[in-house]
PDB file of C-alpha atoms in Angstrom:
ATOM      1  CA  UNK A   1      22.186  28.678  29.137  1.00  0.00           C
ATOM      2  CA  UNK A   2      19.651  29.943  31.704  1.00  0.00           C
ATOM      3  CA  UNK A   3      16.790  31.780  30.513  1.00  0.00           C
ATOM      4  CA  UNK A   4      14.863  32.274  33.511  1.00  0.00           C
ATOM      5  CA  UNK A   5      14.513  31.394  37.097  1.00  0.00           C
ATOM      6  CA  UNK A   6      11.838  31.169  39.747  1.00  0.00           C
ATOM      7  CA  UNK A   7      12.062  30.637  43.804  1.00  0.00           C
ATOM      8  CA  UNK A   8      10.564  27.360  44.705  1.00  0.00           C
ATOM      9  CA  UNK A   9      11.559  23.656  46.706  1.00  0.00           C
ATOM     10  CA  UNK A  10      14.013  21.510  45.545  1.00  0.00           C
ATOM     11  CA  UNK A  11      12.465  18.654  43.588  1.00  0.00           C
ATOM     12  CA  UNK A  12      13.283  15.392  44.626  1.00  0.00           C
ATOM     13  CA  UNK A  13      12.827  11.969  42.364  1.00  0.00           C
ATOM     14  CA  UNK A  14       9.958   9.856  43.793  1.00  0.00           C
ATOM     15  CA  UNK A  15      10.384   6.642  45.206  1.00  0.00           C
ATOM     16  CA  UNK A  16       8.923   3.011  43.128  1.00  0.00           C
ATOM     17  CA  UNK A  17       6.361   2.817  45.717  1.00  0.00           C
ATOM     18  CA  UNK A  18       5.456   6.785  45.065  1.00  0.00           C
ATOM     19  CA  UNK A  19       5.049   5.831  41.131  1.00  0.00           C
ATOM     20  CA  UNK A  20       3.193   2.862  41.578  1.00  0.00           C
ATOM     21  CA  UNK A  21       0.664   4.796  43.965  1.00  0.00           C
ATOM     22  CA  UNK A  22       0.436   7.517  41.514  1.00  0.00           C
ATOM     23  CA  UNK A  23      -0.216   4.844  38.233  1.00  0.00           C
ATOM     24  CA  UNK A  24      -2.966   3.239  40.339  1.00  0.00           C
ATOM     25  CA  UNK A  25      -4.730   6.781  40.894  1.00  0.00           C
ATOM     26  CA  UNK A  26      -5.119   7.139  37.604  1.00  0.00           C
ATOM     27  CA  UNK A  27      -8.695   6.316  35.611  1.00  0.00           C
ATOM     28  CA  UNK A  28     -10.353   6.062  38.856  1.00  0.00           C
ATOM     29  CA  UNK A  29      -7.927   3.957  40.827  1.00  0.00           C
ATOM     30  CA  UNK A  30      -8.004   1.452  37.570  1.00  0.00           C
ATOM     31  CA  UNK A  31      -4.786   2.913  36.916  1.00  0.00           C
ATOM     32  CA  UNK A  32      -2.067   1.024  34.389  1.00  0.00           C
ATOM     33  CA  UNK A  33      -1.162  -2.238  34.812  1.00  0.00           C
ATOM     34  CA  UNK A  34       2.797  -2.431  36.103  1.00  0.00           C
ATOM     35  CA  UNK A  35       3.851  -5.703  34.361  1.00  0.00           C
ATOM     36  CA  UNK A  36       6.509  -7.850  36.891  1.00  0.00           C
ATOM     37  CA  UNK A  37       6.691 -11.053  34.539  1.00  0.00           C
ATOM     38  CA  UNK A  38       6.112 -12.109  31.326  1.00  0.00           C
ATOM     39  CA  UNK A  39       5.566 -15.130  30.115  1.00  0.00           C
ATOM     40  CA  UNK A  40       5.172 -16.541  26.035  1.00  0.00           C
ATOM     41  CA  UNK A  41       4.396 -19.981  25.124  1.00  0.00           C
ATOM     42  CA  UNK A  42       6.488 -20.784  22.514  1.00  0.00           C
ATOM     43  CA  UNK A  43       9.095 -23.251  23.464  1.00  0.00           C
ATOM     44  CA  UNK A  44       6.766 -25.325  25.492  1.00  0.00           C
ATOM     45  CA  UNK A  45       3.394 -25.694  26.754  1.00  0.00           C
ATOM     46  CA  UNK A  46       4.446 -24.919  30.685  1.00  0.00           C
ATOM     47  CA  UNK A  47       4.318 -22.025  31.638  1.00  0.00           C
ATOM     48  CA  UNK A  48       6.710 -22.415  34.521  1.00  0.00           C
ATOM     49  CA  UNK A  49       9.410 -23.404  31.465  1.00  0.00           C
ATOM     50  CA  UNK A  50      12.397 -20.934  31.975  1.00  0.00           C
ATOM     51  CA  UNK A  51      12.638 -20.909  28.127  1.00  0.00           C
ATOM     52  CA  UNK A  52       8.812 -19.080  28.140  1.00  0.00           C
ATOM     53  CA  UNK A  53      10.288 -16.592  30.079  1.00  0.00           C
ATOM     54  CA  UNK A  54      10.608 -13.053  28.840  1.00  0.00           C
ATOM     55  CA  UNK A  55      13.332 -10.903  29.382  1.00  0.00           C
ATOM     56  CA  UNK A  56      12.467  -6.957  29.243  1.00  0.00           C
ATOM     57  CA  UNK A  57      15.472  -3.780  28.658  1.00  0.00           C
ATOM     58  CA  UNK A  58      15.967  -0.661  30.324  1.00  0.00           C
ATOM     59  CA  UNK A  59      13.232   0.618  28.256  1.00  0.00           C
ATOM     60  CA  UNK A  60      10.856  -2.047  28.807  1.00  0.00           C
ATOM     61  CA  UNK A  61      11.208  -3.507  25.358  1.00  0.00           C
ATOM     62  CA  UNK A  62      11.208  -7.279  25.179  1.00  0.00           C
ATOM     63  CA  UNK A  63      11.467  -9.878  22.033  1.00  0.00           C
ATOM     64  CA  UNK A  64      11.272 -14.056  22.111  1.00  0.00           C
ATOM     65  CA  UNK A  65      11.256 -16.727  19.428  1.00  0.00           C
ATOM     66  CA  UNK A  66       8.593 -18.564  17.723  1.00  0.00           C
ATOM     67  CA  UNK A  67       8.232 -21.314  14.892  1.00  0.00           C
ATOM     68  CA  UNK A  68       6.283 -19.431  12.144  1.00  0.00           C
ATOM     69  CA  UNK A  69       4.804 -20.825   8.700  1.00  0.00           C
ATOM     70  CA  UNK A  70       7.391 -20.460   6.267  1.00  0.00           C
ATOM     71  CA  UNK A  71       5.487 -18.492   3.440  1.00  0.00           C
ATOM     72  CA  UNK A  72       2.168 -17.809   4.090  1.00  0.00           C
ATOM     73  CA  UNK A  73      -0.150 -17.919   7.290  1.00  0.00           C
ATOM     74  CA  UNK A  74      -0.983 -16.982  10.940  1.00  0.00           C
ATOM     75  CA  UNK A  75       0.526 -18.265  14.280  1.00  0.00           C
ATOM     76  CA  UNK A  76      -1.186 -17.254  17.647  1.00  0.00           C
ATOM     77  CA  UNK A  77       0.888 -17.104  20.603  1.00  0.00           C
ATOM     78  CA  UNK A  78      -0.105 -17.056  23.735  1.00  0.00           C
ATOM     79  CA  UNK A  79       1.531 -14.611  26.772  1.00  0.00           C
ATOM     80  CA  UNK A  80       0.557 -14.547  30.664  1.00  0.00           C
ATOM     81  CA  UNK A  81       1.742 -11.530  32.435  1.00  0.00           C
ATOM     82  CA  UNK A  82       2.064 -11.339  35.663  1.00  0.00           C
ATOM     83  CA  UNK A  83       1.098  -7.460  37.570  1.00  0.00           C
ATOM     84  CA  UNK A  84       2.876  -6.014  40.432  1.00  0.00           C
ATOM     85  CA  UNK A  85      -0.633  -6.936  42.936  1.00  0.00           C
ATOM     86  CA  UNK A  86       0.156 -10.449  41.360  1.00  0.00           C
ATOM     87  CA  UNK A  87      -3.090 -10.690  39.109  1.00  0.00           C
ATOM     88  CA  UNK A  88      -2.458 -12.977  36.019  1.00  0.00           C
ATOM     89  CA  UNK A  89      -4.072 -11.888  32.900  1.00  0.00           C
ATOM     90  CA  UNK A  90      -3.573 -14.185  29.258  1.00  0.00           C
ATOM     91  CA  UNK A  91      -3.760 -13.080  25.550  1.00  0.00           C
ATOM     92  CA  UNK A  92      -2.407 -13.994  22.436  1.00  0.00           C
ATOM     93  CA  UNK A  93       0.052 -11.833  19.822  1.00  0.00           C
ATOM     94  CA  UNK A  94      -1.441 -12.998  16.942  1.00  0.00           C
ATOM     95  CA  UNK A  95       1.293 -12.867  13.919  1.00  0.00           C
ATOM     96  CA  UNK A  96       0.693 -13.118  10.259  1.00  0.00           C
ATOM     97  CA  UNK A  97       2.704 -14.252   7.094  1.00  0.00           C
ATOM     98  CA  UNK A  98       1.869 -13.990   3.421  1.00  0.00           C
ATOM     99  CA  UNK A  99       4.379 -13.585   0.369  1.00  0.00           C
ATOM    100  CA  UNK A 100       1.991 -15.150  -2.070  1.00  0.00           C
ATOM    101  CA  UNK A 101       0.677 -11.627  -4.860  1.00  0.00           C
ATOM    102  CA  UNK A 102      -3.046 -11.668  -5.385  1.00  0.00           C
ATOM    103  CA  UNK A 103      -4.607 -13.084  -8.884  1.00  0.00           C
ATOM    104  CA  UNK A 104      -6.098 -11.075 -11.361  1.00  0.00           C
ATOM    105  CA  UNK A 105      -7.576 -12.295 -14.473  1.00  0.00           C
ATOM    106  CA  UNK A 106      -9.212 -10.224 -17.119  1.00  0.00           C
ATOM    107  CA  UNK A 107      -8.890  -9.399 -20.948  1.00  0.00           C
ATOM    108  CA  UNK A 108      -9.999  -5.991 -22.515  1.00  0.00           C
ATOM    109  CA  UNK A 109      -9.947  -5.185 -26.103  1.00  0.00           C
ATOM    110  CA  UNK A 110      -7.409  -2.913 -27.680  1.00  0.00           C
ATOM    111  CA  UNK A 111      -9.715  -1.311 -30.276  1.00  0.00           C
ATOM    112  CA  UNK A 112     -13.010  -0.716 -29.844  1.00  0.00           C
ATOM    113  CA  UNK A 113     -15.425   1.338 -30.896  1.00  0.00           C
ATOM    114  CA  UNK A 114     -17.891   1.292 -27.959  1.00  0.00           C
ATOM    115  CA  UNK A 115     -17.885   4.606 -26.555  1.00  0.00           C
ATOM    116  CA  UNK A 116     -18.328   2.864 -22.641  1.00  0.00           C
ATOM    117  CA  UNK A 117     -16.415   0.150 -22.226  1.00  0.00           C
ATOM    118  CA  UNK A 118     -17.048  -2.652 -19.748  1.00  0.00           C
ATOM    119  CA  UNK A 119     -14.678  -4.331 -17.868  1.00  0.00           C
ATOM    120  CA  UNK A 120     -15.429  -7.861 -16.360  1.00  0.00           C
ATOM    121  CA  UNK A 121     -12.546 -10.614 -14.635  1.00  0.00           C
ATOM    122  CA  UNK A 122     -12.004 -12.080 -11.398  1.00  0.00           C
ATOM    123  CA  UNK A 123      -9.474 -10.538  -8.343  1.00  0.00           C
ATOM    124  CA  UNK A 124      -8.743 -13.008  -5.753  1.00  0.00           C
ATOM    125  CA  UNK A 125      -6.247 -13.748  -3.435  1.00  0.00           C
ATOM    126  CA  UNK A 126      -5.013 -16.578  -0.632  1.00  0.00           C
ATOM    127  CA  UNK A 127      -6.081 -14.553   2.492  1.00  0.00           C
ATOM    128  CA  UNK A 128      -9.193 -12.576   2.883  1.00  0.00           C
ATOM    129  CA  UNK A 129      -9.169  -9.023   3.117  1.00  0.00           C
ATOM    130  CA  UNK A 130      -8.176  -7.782  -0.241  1.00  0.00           C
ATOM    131  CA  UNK A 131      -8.784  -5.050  -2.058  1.00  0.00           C
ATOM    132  CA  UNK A 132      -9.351  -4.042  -6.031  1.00  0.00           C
ATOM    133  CA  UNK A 133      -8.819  -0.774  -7.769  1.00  0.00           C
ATOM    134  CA  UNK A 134      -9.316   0.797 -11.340  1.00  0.00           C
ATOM    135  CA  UNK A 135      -8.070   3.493 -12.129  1.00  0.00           C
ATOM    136  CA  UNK A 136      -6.983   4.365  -8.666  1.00  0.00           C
ATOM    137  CA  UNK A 137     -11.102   3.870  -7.573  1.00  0.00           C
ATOM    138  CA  UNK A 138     -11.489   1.166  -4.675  1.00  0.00           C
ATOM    139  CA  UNK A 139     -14.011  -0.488  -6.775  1.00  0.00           C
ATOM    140  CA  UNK A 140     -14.020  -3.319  -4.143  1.00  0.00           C
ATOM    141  CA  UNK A 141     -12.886  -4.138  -0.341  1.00  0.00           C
ATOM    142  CA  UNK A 142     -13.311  -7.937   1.050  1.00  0.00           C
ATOM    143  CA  UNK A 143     -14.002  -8.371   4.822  1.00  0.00           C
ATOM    144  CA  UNK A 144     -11.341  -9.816   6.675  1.00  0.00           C
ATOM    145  CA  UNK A 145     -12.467 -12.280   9.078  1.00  0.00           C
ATOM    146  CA  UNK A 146      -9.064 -12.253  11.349  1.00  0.00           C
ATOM    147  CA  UNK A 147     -10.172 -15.892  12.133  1.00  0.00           C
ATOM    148  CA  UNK A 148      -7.858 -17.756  10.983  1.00  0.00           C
ATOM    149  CA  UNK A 149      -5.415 -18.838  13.715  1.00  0.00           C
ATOM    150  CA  UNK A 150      -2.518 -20.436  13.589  1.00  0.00           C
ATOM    151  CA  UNK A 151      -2.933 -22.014  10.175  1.00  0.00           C
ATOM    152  CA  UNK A 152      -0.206 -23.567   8.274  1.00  0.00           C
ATOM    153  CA  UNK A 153      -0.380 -24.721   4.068  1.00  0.00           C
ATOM    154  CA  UNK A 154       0.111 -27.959   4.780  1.00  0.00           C
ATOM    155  CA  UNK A 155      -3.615 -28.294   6.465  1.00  0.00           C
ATOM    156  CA  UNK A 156      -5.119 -27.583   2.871  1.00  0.00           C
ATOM    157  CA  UNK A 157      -7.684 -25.285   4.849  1.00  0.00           C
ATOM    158  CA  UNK A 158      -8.308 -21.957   3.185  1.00  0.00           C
ATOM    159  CA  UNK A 159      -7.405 -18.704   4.528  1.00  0.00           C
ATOM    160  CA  UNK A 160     -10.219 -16.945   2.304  1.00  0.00           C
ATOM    161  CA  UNK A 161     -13.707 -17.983   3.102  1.00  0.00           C
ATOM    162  CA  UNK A 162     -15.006 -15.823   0.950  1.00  0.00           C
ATOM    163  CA  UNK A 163     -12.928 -16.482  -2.340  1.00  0.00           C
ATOM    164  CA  UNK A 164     -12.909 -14.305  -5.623  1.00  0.00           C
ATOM    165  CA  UNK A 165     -15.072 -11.030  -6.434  1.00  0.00           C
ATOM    166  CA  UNK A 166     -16.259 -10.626  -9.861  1.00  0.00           C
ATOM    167  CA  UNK A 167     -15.205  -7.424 -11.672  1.00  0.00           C
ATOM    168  CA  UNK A 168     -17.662  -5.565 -13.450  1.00  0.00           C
ATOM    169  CA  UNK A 169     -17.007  -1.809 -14.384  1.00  0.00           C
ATOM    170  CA  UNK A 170     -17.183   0.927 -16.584  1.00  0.00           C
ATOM    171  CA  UNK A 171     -15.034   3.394 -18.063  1.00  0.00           C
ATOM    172  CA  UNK A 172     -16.362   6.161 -20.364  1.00  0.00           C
ATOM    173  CA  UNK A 173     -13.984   6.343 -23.173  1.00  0.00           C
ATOM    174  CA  UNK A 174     -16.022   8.778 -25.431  1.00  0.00           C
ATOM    175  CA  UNK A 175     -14.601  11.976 -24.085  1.00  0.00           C
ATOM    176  CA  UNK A 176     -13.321  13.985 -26.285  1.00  0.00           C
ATOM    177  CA  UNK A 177     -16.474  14.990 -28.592  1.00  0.00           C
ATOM    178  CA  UNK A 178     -16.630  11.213 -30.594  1.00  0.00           C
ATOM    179  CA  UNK A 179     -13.215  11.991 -31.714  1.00  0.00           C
ATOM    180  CA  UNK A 180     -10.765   8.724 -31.754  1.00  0.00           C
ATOM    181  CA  UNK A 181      -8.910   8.567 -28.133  1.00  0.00           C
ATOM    182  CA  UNK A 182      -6.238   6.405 -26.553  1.00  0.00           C
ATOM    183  CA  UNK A 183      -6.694   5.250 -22.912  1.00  0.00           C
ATOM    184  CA  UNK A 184      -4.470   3.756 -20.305  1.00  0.00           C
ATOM    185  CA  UNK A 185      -6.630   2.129 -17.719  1.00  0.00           C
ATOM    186  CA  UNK A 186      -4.949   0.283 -14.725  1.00  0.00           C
ATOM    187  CA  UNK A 187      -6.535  -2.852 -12.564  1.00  0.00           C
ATOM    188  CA  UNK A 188      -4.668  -3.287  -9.386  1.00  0.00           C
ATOM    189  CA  UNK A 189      -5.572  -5.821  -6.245  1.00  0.00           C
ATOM    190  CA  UNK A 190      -3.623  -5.336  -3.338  1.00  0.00           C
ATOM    191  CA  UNK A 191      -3.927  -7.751  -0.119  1.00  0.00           C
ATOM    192  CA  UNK A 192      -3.686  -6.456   3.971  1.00  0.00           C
ATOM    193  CA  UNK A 193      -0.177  -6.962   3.858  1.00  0.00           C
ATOM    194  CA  UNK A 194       0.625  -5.061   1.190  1.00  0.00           C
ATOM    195  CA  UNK A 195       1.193  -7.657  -1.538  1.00  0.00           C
ATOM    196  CA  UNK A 196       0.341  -6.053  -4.900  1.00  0.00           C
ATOM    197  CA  UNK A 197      -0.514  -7.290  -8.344  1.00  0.00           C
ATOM    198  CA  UNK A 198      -1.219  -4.693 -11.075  1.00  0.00           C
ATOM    199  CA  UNK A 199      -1.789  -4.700 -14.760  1.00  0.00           C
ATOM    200  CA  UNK A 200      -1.879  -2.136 -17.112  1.00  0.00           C
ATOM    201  CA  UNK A 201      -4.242  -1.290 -20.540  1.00  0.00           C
ATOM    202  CA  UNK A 202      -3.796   0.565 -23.364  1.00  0.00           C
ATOM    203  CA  UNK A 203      -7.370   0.866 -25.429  1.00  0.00           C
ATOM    204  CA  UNK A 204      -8.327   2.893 -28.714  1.00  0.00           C
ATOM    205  CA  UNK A 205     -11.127   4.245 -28.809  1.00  0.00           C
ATOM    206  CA  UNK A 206     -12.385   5.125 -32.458  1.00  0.00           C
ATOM    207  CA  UNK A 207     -16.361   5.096 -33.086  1.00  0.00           C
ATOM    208  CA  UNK A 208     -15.939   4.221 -36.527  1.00  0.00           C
ATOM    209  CA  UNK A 209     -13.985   1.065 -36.027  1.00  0.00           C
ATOM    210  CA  UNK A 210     -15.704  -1.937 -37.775  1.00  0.00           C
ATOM    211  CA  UNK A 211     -12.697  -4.193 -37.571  1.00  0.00           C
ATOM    212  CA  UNK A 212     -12.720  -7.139 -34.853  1.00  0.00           C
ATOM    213  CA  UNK A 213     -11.728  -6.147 -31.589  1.00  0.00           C
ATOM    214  CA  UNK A 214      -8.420  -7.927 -30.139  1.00  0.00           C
ATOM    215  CA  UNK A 215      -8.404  -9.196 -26.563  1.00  0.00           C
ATOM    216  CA  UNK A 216      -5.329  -8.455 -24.517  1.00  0.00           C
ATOM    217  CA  UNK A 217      -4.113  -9.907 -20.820  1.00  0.00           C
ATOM    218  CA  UNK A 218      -2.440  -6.419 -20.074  1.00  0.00           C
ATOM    219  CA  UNK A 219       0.589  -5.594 -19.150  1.00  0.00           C
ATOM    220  CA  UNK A 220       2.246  -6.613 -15.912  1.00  0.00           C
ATOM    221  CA  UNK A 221       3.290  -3.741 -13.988  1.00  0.00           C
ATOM    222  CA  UNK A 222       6.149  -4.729 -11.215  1.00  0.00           C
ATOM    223  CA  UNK A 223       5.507  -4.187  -7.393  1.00  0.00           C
ATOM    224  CA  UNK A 224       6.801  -1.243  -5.448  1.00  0.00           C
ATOM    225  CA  UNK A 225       9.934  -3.717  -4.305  1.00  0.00           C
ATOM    226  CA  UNK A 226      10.354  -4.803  -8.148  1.00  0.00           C
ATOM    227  CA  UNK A 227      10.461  -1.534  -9.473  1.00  0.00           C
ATOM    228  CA  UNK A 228      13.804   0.196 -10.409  1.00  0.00           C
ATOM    229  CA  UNK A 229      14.893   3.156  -8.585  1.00  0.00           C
ATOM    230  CA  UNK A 230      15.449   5.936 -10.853  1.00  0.00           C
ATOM    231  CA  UNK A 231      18.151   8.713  -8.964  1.00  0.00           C
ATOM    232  CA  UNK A 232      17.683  11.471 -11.656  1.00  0.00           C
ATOM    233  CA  UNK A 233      15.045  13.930 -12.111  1.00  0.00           C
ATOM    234  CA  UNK A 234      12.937  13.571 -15.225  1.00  0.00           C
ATOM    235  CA  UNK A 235      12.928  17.108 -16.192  1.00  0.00           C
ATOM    236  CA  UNK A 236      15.739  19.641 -14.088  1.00  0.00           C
ATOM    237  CA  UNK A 237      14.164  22.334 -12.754  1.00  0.00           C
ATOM    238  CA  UNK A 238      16.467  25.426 -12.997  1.00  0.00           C
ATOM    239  CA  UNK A 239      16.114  29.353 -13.027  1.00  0.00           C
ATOM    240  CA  UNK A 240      18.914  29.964 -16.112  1.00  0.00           C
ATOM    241  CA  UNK A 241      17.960  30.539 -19.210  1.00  0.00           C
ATOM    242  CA  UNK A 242      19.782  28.715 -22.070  1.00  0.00           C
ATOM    243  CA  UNK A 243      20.490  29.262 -25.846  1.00  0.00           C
ATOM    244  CA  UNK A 244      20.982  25.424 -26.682  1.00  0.00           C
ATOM    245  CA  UNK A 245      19.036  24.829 -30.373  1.00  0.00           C
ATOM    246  CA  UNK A 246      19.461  21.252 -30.524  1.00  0.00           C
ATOM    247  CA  UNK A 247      17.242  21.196 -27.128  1.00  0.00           C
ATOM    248  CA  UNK A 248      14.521  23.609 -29.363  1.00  0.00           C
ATOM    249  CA  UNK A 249      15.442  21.360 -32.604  1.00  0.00           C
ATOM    250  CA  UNK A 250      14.416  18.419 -30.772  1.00  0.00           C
ATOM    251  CA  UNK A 251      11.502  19.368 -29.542  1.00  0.00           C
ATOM    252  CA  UNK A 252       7.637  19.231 -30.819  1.00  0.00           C
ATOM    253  CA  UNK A 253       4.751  20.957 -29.544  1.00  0.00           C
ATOM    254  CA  UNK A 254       1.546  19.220 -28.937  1.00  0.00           C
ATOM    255  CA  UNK A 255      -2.414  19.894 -28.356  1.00  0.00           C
ATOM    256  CA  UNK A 256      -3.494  17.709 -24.796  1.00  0.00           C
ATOM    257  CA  UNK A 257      -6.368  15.583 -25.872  1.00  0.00           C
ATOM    258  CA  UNK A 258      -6.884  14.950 -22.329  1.00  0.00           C
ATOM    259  CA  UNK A 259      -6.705  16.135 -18.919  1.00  0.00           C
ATOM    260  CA  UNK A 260      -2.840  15.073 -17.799  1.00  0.00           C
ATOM    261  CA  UNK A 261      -1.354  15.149 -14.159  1.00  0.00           C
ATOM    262  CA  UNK A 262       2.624  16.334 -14.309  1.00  0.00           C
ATOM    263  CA  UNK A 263       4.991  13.661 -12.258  1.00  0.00           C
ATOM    264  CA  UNK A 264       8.406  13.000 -10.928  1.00  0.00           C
ATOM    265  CA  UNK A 265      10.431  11.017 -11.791  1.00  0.00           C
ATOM    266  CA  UNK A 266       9.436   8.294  -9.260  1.00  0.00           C
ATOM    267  CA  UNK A 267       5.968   8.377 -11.291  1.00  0.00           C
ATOM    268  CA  UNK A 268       4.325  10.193  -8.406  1.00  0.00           C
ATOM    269  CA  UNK A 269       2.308  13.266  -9.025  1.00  0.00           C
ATOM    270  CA  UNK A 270       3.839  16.195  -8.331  1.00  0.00           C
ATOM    271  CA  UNK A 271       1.975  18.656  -5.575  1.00  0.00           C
ATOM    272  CA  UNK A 272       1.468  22.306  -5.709  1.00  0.00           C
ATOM    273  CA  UNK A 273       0.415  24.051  -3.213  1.00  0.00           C
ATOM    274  CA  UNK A 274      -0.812  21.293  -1.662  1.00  0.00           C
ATOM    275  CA  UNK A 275      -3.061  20.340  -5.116  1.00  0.00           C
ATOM    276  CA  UNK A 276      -2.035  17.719  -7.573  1.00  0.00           C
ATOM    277  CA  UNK A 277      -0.318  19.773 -10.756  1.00  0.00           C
ATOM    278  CA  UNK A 278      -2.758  19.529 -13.398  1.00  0.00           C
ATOM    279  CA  UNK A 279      -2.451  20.400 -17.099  1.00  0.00           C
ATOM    280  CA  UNK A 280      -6.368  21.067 -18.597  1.00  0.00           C
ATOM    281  CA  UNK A 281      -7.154  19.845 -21.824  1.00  0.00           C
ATOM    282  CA  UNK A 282      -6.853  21.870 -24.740  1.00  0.00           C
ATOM    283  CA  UNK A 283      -3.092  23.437 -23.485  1.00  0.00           C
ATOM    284  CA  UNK A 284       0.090  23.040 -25.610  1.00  0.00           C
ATOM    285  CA  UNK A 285       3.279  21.994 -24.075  1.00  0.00           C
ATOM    286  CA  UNK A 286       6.655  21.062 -25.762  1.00  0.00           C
ATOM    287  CA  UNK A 287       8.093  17.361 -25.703  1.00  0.00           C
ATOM    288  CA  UNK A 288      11.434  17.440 -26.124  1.00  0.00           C
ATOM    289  CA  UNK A 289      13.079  14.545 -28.254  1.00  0.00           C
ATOM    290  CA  UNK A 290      10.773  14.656 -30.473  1.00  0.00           C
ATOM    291  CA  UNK A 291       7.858  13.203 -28.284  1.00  0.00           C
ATOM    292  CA  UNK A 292       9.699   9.886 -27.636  1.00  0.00           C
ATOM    293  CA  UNK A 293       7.582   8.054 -25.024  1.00  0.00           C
ATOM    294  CA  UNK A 294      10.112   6.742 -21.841  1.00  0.00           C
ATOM    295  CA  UNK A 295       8.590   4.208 -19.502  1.00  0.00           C
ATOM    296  CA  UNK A 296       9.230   4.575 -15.745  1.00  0.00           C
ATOM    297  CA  UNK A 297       7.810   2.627 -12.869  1.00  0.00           C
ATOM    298  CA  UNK A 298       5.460   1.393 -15.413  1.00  0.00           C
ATOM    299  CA  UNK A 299       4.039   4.449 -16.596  1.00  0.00           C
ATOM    300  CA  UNK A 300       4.382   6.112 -20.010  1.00  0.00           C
ATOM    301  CA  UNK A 301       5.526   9.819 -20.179  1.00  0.00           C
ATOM    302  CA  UNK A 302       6.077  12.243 -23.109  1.00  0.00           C
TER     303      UNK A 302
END
């Protein structure tokens, strides 16, 4: 439907040689390049081999073909495109492959009754650029040199030049007035291309502990692609009211010890308001079935 109108010529659609001359005005006749021919080396090492050729759509989208390592490493490949004044200008898509989860290795007590507890280990992974967290706190970021072209396994040549980072951090356990607490504390090291590896804590805290502290490994907690999908809501959210007793007879009321986020049922923290839902310390809230503790994505919830 027409809205409005206004008196003016008839617009006509410019010619290729009108769009080219406009491009090339731009950025102080610099303009953008109008690519006529491109060329990839990866069938051969000519490139006057048909097979190097690339073929572009309507839309100016092209793909081509390339031998690639076969779990982990980087290929460089090298284009030469050719520009409508018939300048020749070389690069190379550089392309990366890794499968292989970072390593984490670290043991923290169970029971303790150090009111600070120290965490040491060792994050590392097969490619530089890695990252470690605890406790959702980037702890730790490794340079990535982006050096490392075309390598393949088989060379034994390593894609980390820097190798492993040594953990050392602290976690203040002591924080509810020196009274016993439990703790779930989470390590995670995740690499630039998003492989993850993530293990998972649970410590007492009880200052008057004198028995002998047991080491654990933690808990492996699966990666985003190993978790299971869960399709139903933790807890429906409804405006009705309901009468049901067994619900109430099933339910106990407890005291939070702690600060505690409310999540979904994807184990994501659920936003109000644009601010993270947070219940403060010292509230009461009602677990129903009886407080039993169900695991999702990794996570405990009551």
């Amino acid at each position: 439907m027409l809205s409005a109108a206004v008196c003016g010529q008839i617009f006509t659609s410019p010619t290729p040689d009108q769009i080219y001359a406009a491009i090339k005005a731009v950025n102080q006749g610099q303009g953008v390049f109008l690519v006529v021919k491109l060329v990839a080396i990866t069938q051969s090492n000519s490139e006057n081999d048909k097979q190097n050729l690339v073929t572009f759509d309507k839309a100016s989208n092209f793909k081509f073909k390339f031998r690639a390592p076969i779990k982990a490493g980087e290929k460089a490949v090298k284009y030469i495109y050719t520009t409508k004044d018939g300048n020749k200008v070389s690069g190379f898509f550089i392309w990366e492959m890794d499968e292989e989860e970072p390593t984490l290795d670290l043991e923290i007590p169970s029971v303790t009754n150090q009111p600070v507890l120290h965490i040491s280990g060792i994050a590392n992974d097969n490619e530089d650029g890695y990252r470690v967290f605890v406790d959702g706190d980037n702890v730790f970021t490794q340079r990535s040199s982006g050096n490392n072209v075309n390598y393949y396994p088989e060379s034994d040549q390593s894609m980390n030049p820097y190798g492993p980072y040594t953990i050392n951090y602290d976690i203040n356990l002591d924080d509810n007035n020196g009274k016993p607490t439990d703790h779930i504390i989470t390590v995670e090291v995740d690499d630039k291309l998003g492989n993850v590896t993530q293990k998972k804590f649970n410590v007492h805290f009880d200052q008057n502990y004198t028995g002998q502290s047991e080491f654990i490994p933690g808990e492996n907690i699966p990666s985003p692609s190993e978790e299971p999908k869960v399709d139903q809501p933790v807890v429906s959210h409804t405006n009705e009211t309901t009468n049901n007793t067994d619900n109430l007879d099933n339910a106990i009321t407890l005291t939070l010890t702690h600060n505690a986020f409310v999540y979904d049922a994807n184990g994501n923290v659920v936003i109000t308001d644009g601010k993270n839902t947070l219940l403060e310390k010292g509230n009461t809230i009602s677990a129903w079935h009886k407080g039993q503790i169900t695991t999702f994505a990794g996570k405990k919830y009551v």
